[in-house]
XYZ file of C-alpha atoms in Angstrom:
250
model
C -0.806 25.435 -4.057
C -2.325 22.129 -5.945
C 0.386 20.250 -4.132
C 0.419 21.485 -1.161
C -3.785 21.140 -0.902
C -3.214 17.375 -2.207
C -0.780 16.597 0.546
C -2.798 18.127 3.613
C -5.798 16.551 2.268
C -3.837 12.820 1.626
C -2.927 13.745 5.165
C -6.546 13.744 6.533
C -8.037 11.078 3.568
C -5.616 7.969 4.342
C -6.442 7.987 8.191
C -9.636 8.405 7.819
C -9.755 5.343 5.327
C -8.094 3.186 7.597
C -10.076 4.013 10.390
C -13.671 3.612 8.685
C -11.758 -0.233 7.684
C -11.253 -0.479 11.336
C -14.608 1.087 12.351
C -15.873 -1.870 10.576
C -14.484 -4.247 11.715
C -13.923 -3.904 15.302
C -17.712 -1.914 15.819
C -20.417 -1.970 12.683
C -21.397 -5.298 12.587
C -21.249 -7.212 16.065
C -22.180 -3.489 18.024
C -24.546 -1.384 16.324
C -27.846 -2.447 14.747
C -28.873 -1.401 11.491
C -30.165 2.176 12.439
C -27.209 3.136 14.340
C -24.605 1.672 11.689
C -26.381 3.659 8.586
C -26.128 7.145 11.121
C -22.622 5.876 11.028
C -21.802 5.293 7.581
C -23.593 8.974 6.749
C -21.300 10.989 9.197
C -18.400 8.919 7.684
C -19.240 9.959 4.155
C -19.528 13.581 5.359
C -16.605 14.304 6.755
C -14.511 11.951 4.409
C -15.903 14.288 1.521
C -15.678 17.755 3.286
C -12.560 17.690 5.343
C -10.518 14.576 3.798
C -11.884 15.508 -0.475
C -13.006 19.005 0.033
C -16.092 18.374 -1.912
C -19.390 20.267 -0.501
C -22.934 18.702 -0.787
C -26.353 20.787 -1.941
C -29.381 19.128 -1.650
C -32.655 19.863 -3.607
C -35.362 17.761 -3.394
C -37.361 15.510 -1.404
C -34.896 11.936 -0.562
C -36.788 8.795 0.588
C -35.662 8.833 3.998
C -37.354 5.928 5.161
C -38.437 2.587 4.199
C -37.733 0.884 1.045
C -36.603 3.357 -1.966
C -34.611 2.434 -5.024
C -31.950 5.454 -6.071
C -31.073 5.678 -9.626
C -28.409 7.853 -10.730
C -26.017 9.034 -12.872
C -22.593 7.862 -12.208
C -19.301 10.465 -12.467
C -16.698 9.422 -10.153
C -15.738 7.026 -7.140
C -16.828 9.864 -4.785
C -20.477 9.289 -5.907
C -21.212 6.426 -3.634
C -20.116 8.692 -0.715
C -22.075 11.242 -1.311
C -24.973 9.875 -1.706
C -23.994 8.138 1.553
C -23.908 11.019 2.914
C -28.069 11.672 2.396
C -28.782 8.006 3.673
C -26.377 5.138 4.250
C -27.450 2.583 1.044
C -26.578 -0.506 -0.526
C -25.324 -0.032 -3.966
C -24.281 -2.246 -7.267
C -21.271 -1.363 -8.451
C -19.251 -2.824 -11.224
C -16.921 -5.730 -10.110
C -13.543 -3.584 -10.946
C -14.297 -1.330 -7.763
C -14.092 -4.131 -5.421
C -10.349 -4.278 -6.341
C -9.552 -0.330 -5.577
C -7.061 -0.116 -2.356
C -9.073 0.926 0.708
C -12.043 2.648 -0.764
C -12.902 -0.799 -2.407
C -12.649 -2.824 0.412
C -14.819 0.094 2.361
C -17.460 -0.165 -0.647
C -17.229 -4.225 0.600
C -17.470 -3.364 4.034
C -20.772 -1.349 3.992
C -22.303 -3.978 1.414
C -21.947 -2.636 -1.752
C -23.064 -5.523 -4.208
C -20.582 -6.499 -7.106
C -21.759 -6.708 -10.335
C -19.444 -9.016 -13.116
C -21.049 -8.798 -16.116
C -18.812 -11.176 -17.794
C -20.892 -14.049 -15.627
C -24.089 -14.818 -17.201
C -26.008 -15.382 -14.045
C -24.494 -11.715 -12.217
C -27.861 -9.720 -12.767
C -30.383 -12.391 -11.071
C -28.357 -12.789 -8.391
C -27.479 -9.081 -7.772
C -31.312 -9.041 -8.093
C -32.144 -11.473 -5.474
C -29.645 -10.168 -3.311
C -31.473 -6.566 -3.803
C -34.769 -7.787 -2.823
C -33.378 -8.995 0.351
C -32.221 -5.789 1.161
C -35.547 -4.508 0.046
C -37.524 -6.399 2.678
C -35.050 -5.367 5.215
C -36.426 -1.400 4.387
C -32.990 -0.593 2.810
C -32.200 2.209 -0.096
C -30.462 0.499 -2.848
C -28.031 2.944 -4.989
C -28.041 2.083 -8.578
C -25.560 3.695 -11.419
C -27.877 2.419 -14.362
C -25.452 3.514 -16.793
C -23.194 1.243 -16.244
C -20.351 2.708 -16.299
C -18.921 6.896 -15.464
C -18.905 9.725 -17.842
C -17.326 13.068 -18.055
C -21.037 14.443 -16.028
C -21.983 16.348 -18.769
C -23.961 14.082 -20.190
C -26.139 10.768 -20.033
C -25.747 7.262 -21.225
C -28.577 5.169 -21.540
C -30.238 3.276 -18.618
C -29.617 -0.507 -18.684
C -33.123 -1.960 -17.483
C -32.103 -5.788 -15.922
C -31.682 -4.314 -12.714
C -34.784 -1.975 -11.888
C -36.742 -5.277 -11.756
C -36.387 -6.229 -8.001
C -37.877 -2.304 -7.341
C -40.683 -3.158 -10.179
C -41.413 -6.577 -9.681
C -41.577 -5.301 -5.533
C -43.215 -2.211 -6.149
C -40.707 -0.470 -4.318
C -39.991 3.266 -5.154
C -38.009 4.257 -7.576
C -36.427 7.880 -6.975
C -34.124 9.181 -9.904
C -31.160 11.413 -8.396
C -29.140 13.708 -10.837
C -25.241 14.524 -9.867
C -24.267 17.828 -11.136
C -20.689 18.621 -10.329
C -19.607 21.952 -9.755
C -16.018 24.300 -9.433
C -16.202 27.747 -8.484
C -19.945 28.122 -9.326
C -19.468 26.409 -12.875
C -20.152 22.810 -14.169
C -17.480 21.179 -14.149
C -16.319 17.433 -14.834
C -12.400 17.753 -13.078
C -14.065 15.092 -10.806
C -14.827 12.970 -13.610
C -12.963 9.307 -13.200
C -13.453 8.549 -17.027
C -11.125 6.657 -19.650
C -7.809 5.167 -18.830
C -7.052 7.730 -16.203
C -5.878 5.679 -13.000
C -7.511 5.489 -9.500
C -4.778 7.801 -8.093
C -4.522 10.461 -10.757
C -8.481 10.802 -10.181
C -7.746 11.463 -6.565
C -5.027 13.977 -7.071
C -7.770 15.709 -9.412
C -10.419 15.498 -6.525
C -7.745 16.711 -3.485
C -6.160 19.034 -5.341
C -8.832 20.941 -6.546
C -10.599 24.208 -5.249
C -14.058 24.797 -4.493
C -15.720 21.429 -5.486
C -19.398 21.378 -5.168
C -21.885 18.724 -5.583
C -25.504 19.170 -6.613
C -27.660 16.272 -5.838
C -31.018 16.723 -7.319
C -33.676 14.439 -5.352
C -36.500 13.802 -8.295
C -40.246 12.523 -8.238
C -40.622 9.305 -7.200
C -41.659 7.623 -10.414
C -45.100 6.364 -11.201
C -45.615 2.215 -11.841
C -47.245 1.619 -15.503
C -50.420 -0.679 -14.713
C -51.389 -3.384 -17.116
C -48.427 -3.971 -19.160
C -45.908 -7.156 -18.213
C -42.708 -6.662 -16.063
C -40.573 -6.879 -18.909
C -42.376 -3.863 -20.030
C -43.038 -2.271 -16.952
C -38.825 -2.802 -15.962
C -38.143 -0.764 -19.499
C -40.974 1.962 -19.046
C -39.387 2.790 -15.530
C -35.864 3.032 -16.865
C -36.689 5.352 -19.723
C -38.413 7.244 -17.338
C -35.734 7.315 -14.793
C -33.108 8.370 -17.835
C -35.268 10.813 -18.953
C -35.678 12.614 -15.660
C -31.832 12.735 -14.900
C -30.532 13.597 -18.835
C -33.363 17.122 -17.955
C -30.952 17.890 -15.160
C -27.553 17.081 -16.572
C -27.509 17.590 -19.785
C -28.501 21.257 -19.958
């Protein structure tokens, strides 16, 4: 049966790929204007994760639905970035690497997902400046402050250098917890951790049953007064850490 759901669901997935490649380049950018390309990108994400992944979304919370907002959330697989698309189209920083995945990297390119190399000394001021822009535009801006995925049981700590476009802005900042689910239980056989490759993570993700994902829209988090930005910058992140480890790691 775990074959035979991987190759119906490879059936819908690749298409589907290819056509949101050719969706943006033949329509997104010289047709529809912002508004209309984010509605886009949202019922892209949802089908792509319901029909082509077989992943279901549950949303609690209130999401920033407008305006400028600043998501901050725990990171557990390639699928995250998609499904948090599918809420509101945003602009996230991902690590460099993902630019390089067949198809779902050059999608992540194509809908302005900002690169992050942290091997180049100046990548985290220019990510920032490039994230301000996008917050004067009104954008959301999806950040994975751990830096990296883990198993979605539990937490790593929140690297600080890039909540300081949202600080130094005042923009929101809106913590959002991912809490994968099989059958009802927590489960991390979405989890794109360690060595495994690109593919074997998506034969985990098709092939699976009953995939659920739980994405837990916190308080907006309040701005410290008084203390520097440097300061400010770390209070936020603890805070934001803080407020997603109370969700996952229970």
């Amino acid at each position: 049966m775990r074959l035979l759901r991987f190759t119906l669901r490879a059936m819908l997935l690749v298409p589907w790929l290819l056509g949101g490649l050719l969706t943006l380049a033949l329509l997104y950018y010289p047709v529809f204007k912002v508004g209309r390309g984010e509605t886009i990108v949202r019922g892209w994400s949802r089908v792509l994760l319901r029909w082509c992944c077989g992943v279901r979304c549950e949303v609690s919370g209130q999401p920033i639905m407008e305006g400028s907002v600043l998501w901050t959330s725990n990171h557990v697989s390639w699928v995250d970035i998609f499904v948090i698309n599918s809420v509101r189209a945003s602009i996230f920083v991902a690590k460099k690497e993902v630019r390089e995945w067949p198809l779902i990297g050059w999608l992540a390119a194509g809908v302005g997902t900002l690169f992050l190399d942290r091997a180049y000394r100046q990548a985290v001021r220019e990510i920032g400046q490039a994230v301000e822009i996008h917050f004067r535009r009104g954008r959301s801006v999806g950040l994975f402050p751990e830096g990296t995925t883990t198993d979605g049981m539990r937490l790593l700590p929140f690297r600080s250098g890039l909540f300081a476009p949202a600080v130094d802005a005042g923009v929101p900042v809106q913590p959002v917890a991912l809490v994968f689910t099989q059958d009802g239980r927590r489960s991390s056989r979405a989890a794109f951790t360690g060595d495994q490759s690109l593919m074997a993570n998506i034969w985990c993700i098709l092939s699976t049953p009953g995939l659920l994902v739980k994405l837990y829209f916190l308080p907006v988090l309040e701005m410290h007064e008084g203390a520097d930005q440097t300061v400010r910058r770390s209070q936020v992140a603890r805070m934001a850490e803080q407020a997603v480890r109370n969700v996952v790691e229970i």
